[in-house]
Short mmCIF file of C-alpha atoms in Angstrom, two decimals:
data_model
loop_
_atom_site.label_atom_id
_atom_site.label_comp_id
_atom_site.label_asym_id
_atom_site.label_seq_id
_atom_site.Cartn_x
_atom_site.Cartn_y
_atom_site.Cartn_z
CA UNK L 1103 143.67 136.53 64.39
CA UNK L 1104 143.31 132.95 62.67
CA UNK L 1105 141.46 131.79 65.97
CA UNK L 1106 138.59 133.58 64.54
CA UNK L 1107 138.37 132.23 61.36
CA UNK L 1108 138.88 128.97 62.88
CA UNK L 1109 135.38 129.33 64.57
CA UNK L 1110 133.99 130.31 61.53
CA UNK L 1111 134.95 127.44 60.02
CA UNK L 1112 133.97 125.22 62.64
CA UNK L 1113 130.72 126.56 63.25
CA UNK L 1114 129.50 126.83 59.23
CA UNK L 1115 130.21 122.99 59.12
CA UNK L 1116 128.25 122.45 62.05
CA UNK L 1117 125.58 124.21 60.55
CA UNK L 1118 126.24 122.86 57.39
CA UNK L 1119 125.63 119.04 58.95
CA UNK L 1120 122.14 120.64 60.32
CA UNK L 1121 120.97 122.15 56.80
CA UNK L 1122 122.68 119.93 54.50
CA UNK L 1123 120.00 117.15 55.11
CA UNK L 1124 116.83 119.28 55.29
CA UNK L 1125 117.50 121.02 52.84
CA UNK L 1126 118.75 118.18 50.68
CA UNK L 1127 115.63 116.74 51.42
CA UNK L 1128 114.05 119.99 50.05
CA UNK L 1129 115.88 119.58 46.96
CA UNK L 1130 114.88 116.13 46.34
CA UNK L 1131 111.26 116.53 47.95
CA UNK L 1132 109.98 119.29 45.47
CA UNK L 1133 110.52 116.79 42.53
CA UNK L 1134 108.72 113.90 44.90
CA UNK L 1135 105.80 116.51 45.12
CA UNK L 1136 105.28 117.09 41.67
CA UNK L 1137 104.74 113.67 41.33
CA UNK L 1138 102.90 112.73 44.29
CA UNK L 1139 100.36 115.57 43.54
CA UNK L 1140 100.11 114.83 39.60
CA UNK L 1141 98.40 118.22 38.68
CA UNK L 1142 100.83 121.32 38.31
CA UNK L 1143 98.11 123.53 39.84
CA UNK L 1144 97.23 121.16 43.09
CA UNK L 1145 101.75 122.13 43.53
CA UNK L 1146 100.02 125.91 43.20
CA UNK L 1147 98.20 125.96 45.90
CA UNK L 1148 100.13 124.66 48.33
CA UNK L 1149 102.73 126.89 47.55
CA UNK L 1150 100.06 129.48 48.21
CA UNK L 1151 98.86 128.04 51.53
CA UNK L 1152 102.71 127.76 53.18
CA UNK L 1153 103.36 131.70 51.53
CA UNK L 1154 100.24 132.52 53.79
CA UNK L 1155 101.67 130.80 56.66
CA UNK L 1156 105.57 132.86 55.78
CA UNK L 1157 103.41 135.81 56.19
CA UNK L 1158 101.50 135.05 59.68
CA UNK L 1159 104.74 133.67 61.33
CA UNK L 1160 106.47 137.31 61.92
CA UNK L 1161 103.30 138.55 63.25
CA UNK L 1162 102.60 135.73 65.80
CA UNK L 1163 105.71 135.46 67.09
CA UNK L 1164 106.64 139.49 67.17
CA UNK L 1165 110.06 138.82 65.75
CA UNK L 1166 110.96 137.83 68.69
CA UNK L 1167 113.37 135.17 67.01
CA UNK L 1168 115.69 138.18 66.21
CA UNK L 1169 115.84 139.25 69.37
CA UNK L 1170 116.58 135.66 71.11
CA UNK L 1171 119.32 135.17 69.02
CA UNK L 1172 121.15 138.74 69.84
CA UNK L 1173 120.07 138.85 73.46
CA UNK L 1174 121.03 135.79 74.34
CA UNK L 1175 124.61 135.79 72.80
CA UNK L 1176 124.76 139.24 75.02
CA UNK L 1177 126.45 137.75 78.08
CA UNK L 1178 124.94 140.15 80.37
CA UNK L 1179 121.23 138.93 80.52
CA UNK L 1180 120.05 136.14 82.22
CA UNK L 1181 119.42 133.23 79.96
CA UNK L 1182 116.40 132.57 81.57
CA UNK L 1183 114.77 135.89 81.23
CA UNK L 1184 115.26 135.94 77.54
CA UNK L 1185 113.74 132.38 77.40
CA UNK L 1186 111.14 133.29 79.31
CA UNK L 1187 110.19 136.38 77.75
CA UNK L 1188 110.36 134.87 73.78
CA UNK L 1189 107.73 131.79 74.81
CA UNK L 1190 105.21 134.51 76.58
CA UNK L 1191 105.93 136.96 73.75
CA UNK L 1192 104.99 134.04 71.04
CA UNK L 1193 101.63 132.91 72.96
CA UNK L 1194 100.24 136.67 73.37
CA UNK L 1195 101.05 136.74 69.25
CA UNK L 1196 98.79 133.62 68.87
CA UNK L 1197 96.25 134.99 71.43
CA UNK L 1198 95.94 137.78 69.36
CA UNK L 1199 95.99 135.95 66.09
CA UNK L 1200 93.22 133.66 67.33
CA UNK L 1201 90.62 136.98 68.13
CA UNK L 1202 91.57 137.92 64.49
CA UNK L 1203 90.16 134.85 63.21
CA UNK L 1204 87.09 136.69 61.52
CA UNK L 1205 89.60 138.97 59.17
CA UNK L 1206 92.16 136.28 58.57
CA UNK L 1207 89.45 134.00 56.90
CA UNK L 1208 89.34 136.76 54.15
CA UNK L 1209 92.61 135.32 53.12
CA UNK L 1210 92.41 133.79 49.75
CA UNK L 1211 92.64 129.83 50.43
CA UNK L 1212 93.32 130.67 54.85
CA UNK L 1213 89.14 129.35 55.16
CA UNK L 1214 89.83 125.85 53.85
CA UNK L 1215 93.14 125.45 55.46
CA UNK L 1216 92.38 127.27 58.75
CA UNK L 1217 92.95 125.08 61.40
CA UNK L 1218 95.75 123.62 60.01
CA UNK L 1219 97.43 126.85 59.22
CA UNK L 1220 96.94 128.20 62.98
CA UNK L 1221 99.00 124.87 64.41
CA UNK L 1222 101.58 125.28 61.50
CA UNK L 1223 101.98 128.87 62.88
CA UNK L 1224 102.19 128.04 66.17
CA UNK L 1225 104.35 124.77 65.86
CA UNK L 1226 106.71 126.35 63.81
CA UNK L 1227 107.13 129.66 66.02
CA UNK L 1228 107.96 127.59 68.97
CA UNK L 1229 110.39 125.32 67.06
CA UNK L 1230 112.24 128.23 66.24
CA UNK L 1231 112.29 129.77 69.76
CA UNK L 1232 113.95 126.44 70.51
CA UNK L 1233 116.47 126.19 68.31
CA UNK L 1234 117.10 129.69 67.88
CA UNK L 1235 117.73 129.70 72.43
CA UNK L 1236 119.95 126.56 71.78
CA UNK L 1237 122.20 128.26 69.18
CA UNK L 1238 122.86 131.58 71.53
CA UNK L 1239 123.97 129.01 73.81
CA UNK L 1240 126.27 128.19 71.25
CA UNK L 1241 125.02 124.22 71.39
CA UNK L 1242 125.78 123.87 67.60
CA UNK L 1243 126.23 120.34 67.99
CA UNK L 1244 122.82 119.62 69.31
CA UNK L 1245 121.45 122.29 66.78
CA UNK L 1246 122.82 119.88 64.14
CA UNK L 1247 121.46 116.72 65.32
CA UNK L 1248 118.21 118.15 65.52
CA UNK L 1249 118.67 119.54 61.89
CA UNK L 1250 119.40 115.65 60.65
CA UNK L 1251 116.05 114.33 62.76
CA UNK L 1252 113.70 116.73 61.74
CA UNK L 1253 114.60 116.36 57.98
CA UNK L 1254 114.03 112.37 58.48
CA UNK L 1255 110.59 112.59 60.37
CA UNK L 1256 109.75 115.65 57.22
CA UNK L 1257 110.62 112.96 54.94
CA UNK L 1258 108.84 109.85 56.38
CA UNK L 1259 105.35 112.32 57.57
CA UNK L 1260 105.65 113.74 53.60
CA UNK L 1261 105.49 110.10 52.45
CA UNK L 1262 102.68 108.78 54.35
CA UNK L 1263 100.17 111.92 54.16
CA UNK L 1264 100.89 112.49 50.23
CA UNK L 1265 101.64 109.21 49.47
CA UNK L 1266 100.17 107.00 51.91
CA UNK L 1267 96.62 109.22 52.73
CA UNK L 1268 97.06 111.28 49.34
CA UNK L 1269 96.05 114.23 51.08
CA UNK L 1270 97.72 116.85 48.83
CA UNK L 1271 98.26 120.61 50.38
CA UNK L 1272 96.45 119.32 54.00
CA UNK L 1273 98.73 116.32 54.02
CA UNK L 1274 101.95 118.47 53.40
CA UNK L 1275 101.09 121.27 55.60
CA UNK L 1276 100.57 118.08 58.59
CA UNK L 1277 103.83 117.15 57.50
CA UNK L 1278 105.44 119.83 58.54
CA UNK L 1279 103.44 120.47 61.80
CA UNK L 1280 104.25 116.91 62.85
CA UNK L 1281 107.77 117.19 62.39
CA UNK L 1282 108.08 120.65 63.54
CA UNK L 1283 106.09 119.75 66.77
CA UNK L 1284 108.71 116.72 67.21
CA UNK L 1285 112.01 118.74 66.52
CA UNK L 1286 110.38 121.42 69.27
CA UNK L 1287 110.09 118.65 71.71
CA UNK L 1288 113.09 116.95 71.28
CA UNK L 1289 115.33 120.32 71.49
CA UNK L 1290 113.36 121.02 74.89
CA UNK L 1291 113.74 118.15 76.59
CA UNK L 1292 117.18 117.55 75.46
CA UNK L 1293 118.65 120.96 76.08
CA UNK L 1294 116.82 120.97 79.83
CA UNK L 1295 114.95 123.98 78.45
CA UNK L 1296 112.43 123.59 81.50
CA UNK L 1297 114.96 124.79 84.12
CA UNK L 1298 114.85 128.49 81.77
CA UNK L 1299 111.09 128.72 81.67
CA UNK L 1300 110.21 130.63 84.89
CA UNK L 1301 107.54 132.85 84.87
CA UNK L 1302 109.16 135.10 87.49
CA UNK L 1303 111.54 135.54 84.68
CA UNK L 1304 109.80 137.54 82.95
CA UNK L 1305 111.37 140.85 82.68
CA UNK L 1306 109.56 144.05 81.85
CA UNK L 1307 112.77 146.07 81.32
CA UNK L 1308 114.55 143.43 79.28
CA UNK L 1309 111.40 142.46 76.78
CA UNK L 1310 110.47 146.29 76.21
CA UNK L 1311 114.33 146.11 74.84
CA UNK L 1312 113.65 143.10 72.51
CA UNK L 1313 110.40 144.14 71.40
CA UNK L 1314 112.34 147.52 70.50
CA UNK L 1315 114.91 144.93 68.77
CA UNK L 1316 112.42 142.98 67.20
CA UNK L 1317 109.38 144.61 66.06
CA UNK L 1318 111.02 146.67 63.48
CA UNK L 1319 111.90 143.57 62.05
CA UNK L 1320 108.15 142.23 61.72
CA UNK L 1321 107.70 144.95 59.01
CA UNK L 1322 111.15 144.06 57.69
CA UNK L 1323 110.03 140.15 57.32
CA UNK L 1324 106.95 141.13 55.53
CA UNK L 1325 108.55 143.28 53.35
CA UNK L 1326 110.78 140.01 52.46
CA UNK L 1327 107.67 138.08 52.35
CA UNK L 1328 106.39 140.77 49.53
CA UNK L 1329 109.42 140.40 47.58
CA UNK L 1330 109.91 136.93 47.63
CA UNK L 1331 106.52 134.80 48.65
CA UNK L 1332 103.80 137.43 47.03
CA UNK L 1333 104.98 136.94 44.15
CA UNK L 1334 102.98 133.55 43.36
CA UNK L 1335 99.89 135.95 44.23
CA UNK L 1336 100.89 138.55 41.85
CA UNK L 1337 101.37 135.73 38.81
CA UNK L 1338 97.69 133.66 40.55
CA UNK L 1339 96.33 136.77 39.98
CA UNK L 1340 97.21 138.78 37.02
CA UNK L 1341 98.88 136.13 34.93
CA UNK L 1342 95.35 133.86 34.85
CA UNK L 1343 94.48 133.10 31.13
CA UNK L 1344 98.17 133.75 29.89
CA UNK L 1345 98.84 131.25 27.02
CA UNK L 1346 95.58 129.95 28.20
CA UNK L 1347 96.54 128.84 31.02
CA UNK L 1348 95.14 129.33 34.85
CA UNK L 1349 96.89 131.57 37.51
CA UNK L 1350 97.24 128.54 39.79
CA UNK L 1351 99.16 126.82 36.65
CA UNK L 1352 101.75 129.86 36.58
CA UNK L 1353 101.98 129.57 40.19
CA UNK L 1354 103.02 125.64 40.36
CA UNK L 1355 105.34 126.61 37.64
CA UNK L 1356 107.18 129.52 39.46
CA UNK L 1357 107.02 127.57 42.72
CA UNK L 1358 109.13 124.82 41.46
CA UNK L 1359 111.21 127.31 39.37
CA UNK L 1360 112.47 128.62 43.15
CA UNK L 1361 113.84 124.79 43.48
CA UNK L 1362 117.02 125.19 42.01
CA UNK L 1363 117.74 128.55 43.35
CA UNK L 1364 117.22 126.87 46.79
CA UNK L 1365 120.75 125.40 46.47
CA UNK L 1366 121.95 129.20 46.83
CA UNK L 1367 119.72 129.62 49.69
CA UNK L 1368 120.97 126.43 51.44
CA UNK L 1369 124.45 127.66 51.24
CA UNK L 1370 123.42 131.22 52.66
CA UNK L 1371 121.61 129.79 55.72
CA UNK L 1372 124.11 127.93 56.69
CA UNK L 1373 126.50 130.99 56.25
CA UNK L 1374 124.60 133.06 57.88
CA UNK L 1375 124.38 130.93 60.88
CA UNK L 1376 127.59 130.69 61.88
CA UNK L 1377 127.98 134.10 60.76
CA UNK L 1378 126.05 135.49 62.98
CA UNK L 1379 127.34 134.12 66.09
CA UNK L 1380 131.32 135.20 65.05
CA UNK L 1381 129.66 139.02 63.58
CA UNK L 1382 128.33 139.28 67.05
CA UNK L 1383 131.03 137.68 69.84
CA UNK L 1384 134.00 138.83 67.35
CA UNK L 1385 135.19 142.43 68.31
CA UNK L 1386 138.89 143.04 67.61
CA UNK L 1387 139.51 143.87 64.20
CA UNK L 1388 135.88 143.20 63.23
CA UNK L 1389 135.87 145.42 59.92
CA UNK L 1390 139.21 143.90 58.34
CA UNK L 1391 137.43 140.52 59.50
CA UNK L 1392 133.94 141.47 57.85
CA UNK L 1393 135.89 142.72 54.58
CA UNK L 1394 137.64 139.09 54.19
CA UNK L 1395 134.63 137.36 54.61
CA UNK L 1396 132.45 139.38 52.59
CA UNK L 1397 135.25 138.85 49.64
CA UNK L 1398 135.59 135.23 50.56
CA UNK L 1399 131.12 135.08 50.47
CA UNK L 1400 130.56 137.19 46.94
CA UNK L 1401 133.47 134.79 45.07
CA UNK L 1402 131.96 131.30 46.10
CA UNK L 1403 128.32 132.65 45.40
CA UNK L 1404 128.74 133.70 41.87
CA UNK L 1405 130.46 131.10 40.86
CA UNK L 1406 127.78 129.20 42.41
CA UNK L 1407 125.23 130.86 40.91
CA UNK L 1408 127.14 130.56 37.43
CA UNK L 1409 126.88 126.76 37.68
CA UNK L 1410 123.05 126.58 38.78
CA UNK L 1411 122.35 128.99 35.20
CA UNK L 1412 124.24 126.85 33.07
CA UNK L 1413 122.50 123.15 34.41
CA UNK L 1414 119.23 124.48 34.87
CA UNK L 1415 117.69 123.00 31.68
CA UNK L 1416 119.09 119.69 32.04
CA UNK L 1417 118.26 119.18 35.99
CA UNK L 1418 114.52 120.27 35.09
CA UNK L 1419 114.38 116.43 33.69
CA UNK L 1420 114.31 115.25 37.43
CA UNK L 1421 110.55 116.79 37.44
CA UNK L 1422 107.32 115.00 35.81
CA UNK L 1423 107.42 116.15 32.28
CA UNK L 1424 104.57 118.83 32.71
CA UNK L 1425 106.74 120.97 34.94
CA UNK L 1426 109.93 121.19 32.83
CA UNK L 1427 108.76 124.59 31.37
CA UNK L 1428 109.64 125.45 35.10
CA UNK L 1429 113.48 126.23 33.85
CA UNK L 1430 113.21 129.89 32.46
CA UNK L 1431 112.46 130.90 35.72
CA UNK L 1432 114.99 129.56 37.54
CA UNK L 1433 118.66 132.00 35.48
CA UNK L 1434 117.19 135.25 37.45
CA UNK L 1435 115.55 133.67 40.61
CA UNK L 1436 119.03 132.24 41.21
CA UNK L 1437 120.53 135.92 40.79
CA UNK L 1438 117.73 137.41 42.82
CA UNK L 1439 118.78 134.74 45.50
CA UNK L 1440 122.23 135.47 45.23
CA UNK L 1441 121.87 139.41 46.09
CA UNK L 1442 119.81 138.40 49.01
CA UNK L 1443 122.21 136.14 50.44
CA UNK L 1444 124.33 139.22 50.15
CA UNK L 1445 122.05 141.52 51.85
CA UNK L 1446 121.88 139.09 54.75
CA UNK L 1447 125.39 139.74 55.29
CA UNK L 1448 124.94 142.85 55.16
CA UNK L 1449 121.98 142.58 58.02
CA UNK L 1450 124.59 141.38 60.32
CA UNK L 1451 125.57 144.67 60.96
CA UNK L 1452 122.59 145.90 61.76
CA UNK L 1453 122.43 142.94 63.94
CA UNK L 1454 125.63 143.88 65.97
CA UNK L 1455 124.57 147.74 66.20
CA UNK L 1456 121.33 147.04 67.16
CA UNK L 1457 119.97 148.88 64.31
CA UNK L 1458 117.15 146.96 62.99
CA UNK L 1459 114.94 150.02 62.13
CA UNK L 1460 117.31 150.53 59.32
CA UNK L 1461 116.79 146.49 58.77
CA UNK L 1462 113.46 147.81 58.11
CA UNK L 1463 113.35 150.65 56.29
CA UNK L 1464 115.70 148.97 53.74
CA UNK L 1465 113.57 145.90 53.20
CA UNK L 1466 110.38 148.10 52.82
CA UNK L 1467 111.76 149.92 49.89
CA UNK L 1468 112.74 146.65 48.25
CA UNK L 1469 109.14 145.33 49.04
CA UNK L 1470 107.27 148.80 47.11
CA UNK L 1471 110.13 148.28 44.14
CA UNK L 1472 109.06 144.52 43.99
CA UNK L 1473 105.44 145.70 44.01
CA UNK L 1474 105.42 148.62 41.64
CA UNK L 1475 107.96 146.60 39.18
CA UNK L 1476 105.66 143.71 39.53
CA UNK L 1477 102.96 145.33 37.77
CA UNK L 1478 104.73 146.93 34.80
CA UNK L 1479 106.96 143.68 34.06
CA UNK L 1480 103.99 141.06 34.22
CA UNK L 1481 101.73 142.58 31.33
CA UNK L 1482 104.66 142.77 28.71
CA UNK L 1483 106.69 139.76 29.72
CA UNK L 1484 104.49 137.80 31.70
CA UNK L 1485 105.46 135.33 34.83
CA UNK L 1486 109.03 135.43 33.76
CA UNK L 1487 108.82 139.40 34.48
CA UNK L 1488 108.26 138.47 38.73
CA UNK L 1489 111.76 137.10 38.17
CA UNK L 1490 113.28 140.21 37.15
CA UNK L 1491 111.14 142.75 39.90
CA UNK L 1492 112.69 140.23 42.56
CA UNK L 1493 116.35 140.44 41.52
CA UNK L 1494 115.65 144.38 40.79
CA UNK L 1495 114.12 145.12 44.47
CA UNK L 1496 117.09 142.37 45.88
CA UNK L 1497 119.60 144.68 43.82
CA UNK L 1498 118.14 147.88 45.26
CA UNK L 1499 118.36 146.65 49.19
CA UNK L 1500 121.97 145.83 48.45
CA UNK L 1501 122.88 149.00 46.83
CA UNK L 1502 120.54 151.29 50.14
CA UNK L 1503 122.59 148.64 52.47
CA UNK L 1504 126.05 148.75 51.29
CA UNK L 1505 125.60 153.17 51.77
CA UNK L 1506 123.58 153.48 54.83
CA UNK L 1507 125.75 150.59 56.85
CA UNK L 1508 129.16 152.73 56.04
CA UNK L 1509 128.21 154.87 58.89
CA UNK L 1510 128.26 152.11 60.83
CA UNK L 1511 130.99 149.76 59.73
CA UNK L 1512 133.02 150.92 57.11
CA UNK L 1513 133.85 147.69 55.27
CA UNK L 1514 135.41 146.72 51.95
CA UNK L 1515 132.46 145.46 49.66
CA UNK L 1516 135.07 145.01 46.81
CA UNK L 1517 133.03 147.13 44.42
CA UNK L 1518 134.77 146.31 41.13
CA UNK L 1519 134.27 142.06 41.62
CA UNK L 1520 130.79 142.61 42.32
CA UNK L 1521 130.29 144.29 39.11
CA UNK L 1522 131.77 142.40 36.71
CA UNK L 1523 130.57 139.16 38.44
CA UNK L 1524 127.05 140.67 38.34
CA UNK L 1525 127.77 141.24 34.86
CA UNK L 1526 129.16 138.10 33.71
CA UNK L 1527 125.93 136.02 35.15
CA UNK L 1528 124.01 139.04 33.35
CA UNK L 1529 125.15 137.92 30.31
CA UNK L 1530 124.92 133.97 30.92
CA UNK L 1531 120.92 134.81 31.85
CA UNK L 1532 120.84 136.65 28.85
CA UNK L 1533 122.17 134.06 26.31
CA UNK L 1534 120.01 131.05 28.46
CA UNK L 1535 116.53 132.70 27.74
CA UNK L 1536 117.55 133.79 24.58
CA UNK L 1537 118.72 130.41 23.08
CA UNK L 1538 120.95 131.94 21.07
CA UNK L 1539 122.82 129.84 18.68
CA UNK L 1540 125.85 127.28 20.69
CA UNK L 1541 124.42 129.07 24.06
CA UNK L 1542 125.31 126.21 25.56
CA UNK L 1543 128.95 126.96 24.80
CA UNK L 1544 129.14 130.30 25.26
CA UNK L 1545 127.27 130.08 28.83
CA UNK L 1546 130.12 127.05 29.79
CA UNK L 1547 132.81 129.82 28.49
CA UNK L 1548 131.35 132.55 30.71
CA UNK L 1549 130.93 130.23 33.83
CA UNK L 1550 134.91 128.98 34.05
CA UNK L 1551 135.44 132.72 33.27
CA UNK L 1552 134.27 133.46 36.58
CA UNK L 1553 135.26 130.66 38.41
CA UNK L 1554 138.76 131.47 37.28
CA UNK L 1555 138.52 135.05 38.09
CA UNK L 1556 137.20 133.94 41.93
CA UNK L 1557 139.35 131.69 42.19
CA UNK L 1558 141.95 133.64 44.10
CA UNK L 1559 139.31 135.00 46.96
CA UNK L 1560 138.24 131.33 47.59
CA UNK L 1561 141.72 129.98 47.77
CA UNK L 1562 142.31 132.80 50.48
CA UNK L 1563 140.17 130.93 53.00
CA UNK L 1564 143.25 127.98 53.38
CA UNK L 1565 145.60 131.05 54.22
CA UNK L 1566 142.89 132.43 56.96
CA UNK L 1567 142.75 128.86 58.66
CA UNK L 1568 145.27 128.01 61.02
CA UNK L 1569 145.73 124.31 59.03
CA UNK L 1570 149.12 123.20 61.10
CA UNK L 1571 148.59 121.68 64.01
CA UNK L 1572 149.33 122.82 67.32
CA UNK L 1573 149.45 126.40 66.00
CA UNK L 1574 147.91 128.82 68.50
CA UNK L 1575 144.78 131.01 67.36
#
C-alpha cells in the first residue's frame, strides 16, 4: 500500500525540480517586467495579448494534450500511434486557424500582434505535445531537465528583447516562442521522438477515440479561460475611467495582482502532475488512496493560502512603486486559486473514467457564473469585484464536482475541514481589505489557527511513506 505513496512522492519532486525554476522565474520575472516596461498599462496589454493566445491554444491543438497524456499511460495502444495522431491532430488545428485569419483579426489587439501570436500558438502546442508524450512515458527525469532549461533560455530571451531591444509585449511574446521552440527541440531529439512519428501510424479508430476524449475538453478550457483570463477584458472594458483611470491601467494592476497567487498555482501543477500519472496507473484501493490525498492536498493549501493573505502587502514592495496598489487583489485571487487547484483534483477522476463531457459541462457553468457575476460585482465594487466572481464560479465547480463525481468515485472530501478552512481565510480576506484596526494581528492569529488545525493531515504524509529502508512497498 505504501509503494504507492512512495511514487507519489517521488514523482511530485520530480516535477517539483521541473516547475520549481520556471515558475520561480515567473515569480521573480513579473516584478522584472514591471520595471523593464515602466508604464503599468504597456504590463496591460501584454497580459491581454498572452490571454488571447490562452484562448487560441485549446482550439489549435483540439485538446489533444488531454488525450496524449491518458492514452498514452493506457498500455494497450501503440505509443507511436498516439504520437502520431497528436502532431497531425495539432497541424490540421493550425491549418484551420490560419483560413480563419480574416475573423481572428477582429480580436481586440490579435491585428498588431498577429504573426507573432500564430508562432506562439503553434510553438507552444507542439512543446506541449512533447512533453506531455515524454511524461506518459513516465520519463520524469528528462521532463525535469527540460523544465530547468527552458526556464534559463525564458530568462536570458526575456532579458535581451525587453531589456536589451526594449521591445515591450512583441519582445516578451518572442521570448517565449524562442524558448518554447528550443524546449520542443531539445525534448525531440533527446527522447528519439522521430522513431514515434510515422505517418502509417496514424490510426482512424484510435484518434476518433481521443478526439471523443478531448474535444469536450476544448469547451471545458475555454470555459477556464472565461473564468480566469477574460477577466482582464471584463475590467479593460467596463472598469475604463474608474478613479480616472484607463481600462488598460486596471488591467496591469489585476495582472500583477495574479503574481502572488501564482505560488498556489505552482504548487498545484506540480501536484497535479504526478497526480495524474498515480490517479491513472493506481487501481487497488484507489478511493481510500484518493480520500488520503485529497485530505493530505486541502490541509497544505489553506495553510498556504493563509500565509500568501497575510504577506501580501509587504511582498507588493518587490514591484516599482506604481504597482503596489496591486495587493487588494491578490486575498481572493489566492482563494479563487486555491478552489481551482481543488477542482483539478477533482478532474482526475474524470480523467480515469474517461468522462470529460462532465469535465465540460462543469467548467461551463463556472464560466456563465463568472460572466453573469462579473457584471453585477464590477459596477458597485469595481476591479476588486472580478476577484470575488472568480472565487464564486471556482466555488461553484467544486461544489457541481464534488456531487456529480460520487457516482463515479465515492471519495471522502472531508466536508467539515473544508468549511471551516474556507471560513477561516474568509475571515483573514475580510479583515485584510477592511484594515480594520491591529488587522495585522488578528490575520497572524487566524493564519497559525489554521496551520495548527492542519497540522495533523500534513504530518500524515511521513506515516504514508515507507521512510525505513529496505522496507518493501
Amino acid at each position: 500500500m505504501d509503494g504507492k505513496y512512495k511514487k507519489l512522492a517521488g514523482n511530485t519532486l520530480l516535477f517539483a525540480l521541473s516547475n520549481f525554476s520556471s515558475k520561480l522565474l515567473s515569480l521573480f520575472l513579473q516584478p522584472y517586467i514591471t520595471h523593464a516596461m515602466g508604464q503599468v498599462e504597456e504590463v496591460g496589454i501584454t497580459k491581454l495579448v498572452t490571454n488571447i493566445g490562452s484562448l487560441l491554444i485549446p482550439l489549435v491543438s483540439m485538446g489533444v494534450s488531454f488525450a496524449i497524456i491518458r492514452f498514452g499511460l493506457d498500455r494497450l495502444n501503440d505509443k507511436r500511434d498516439v504520437f502520431t495522431n497528436g502532431l497531425v491532430t495539432i497541424l490540421l488545428g493550425f491549418f484551420i486557424m490560419v483560413g480563419f485569419y480574416p475573423l481572428l483579426r477582429r480580436i481586440p489587439l490579435f491585428g498588431a500582434y498577429a504573426v507573432l501570436l500564430y508562432l506562439h500558438v503553434l510553438v507552444s502546442c507542439l512543446r506541449t505535445l512533447c512533453t506531455q508524450f515524454v511524461r506518459s512515458r513516465q520519463l520524469n527525469r528528462l521532463v525535469a531537465l527540460d523544465g530547468v532549461l527552458c526556464s534559463a533560455t525564458n530568462l536570458g530571451f526575456m532579458i535581451l528583447f525587453l531589456s536589451g531591444f526594449h521591445m515591450g509585449a512583441e519582445g516578451y511574446l518572442l521570448a517565449l516562442i524562442c524558448s518554447d521552440f528550443l524546449s520542443a527541440l531539445f525534448v525531440f531529439l533527446t527522447a528519439g521522438l522521430r522513431r514515434y512519428l510515422k505517418p502509417r501510424h496514424f490510426n482512424r479508430t484510435l484518434w476518433k477515440a481521443m478526439m471523443a476524449y478531448a474535444l469536450p475538453m476544448i469547451p471545458a478550457q475555454i470555459s477556464f479561460w472565461v473564468i480566469n483570463a477574460s477577466d482582464l477584458f471584463f475590467v479593460k472594458t467596463m472598469c475604463d475611467g474608474f478613479k480616472g483611470q484607463a481600462g488598460t491601467y486596471w488591467t496591469g494592476l489585476l495582472g500583477v495582482g495574479y503574481f502572488l497567487p501564482t505560488i498556489l498555482t505552482v504548487l498545484g501543477t506540480i501536484f497535479y502532475e504526478a497526480w495524474q500519472l498515480s490517479a491513472v496507473t493506481e487501481e487497488k484501493g484507489r478511493e481510500r488512496f484518493f480520500s488520503r490525498v485529497f485530505n493530505i492536498y486541502q490541509s497544505l493549501l489553506f495553510c498556504c493560502c493563509a500565509g500568501i493573505i497575510l504577506l501580501c502587502r509587504p511582498l507588493m514592495f518587490i514591484f516599482k512603486a506604481s504597482f503596489f496598489d496591486a495587493w487588494q487583489f491578490v486575498p481572493m485571487l489566492t482563494l479563487a486559486t486555491l478552489f481551482n487547484c481543488l477542482n483539478q483534483f477533482l478532474n482526475s477522476i474524470y480523467m480515469v473514467e474517461k468522462r470529460s463531457t462532465l469535465s465540460l459541462y462543469t467548467m461551463m457553468a463556472g464560466a456563465v457564473a463568472n460572466c453573469v457575476l462579473n457584471f453585477l460585482f464590477i459596477p458597485p465594487f469595481g476591479p476588486l469585484g472580478v476577484t470575488l466572481a472568480s472565487f464564486l464560479s471556482y466555488l461553484v465547480v467544486f461544489l457541481l464536482r464534488a456531487a456529480n463525481t460520487r457516482s463515479l468515485m465515492r471519495i471522502d472530501l472531508v466536508p467539515g475541514r473544508l468549511i471551516l478552512n474556507s471560513t477561516l481565510v474568509l475571515f483573514e480576506i475580510t479583515l485584510m481589505l477592511m484594515q480594520s484596526s491591529h488587522w495585522a494581528v488578528w490575520c497572524t492569529a487566524i493564519t497559525v489557527i489554521l496551520c495548527l488545525f492542519n497540522l495533523p493531515a500534513l504530518l500524515g504524509i511521513l506515516k504514508l511513506l515507507p521512510l525505513r529502508r529496505g522496507r518493501k512497498a
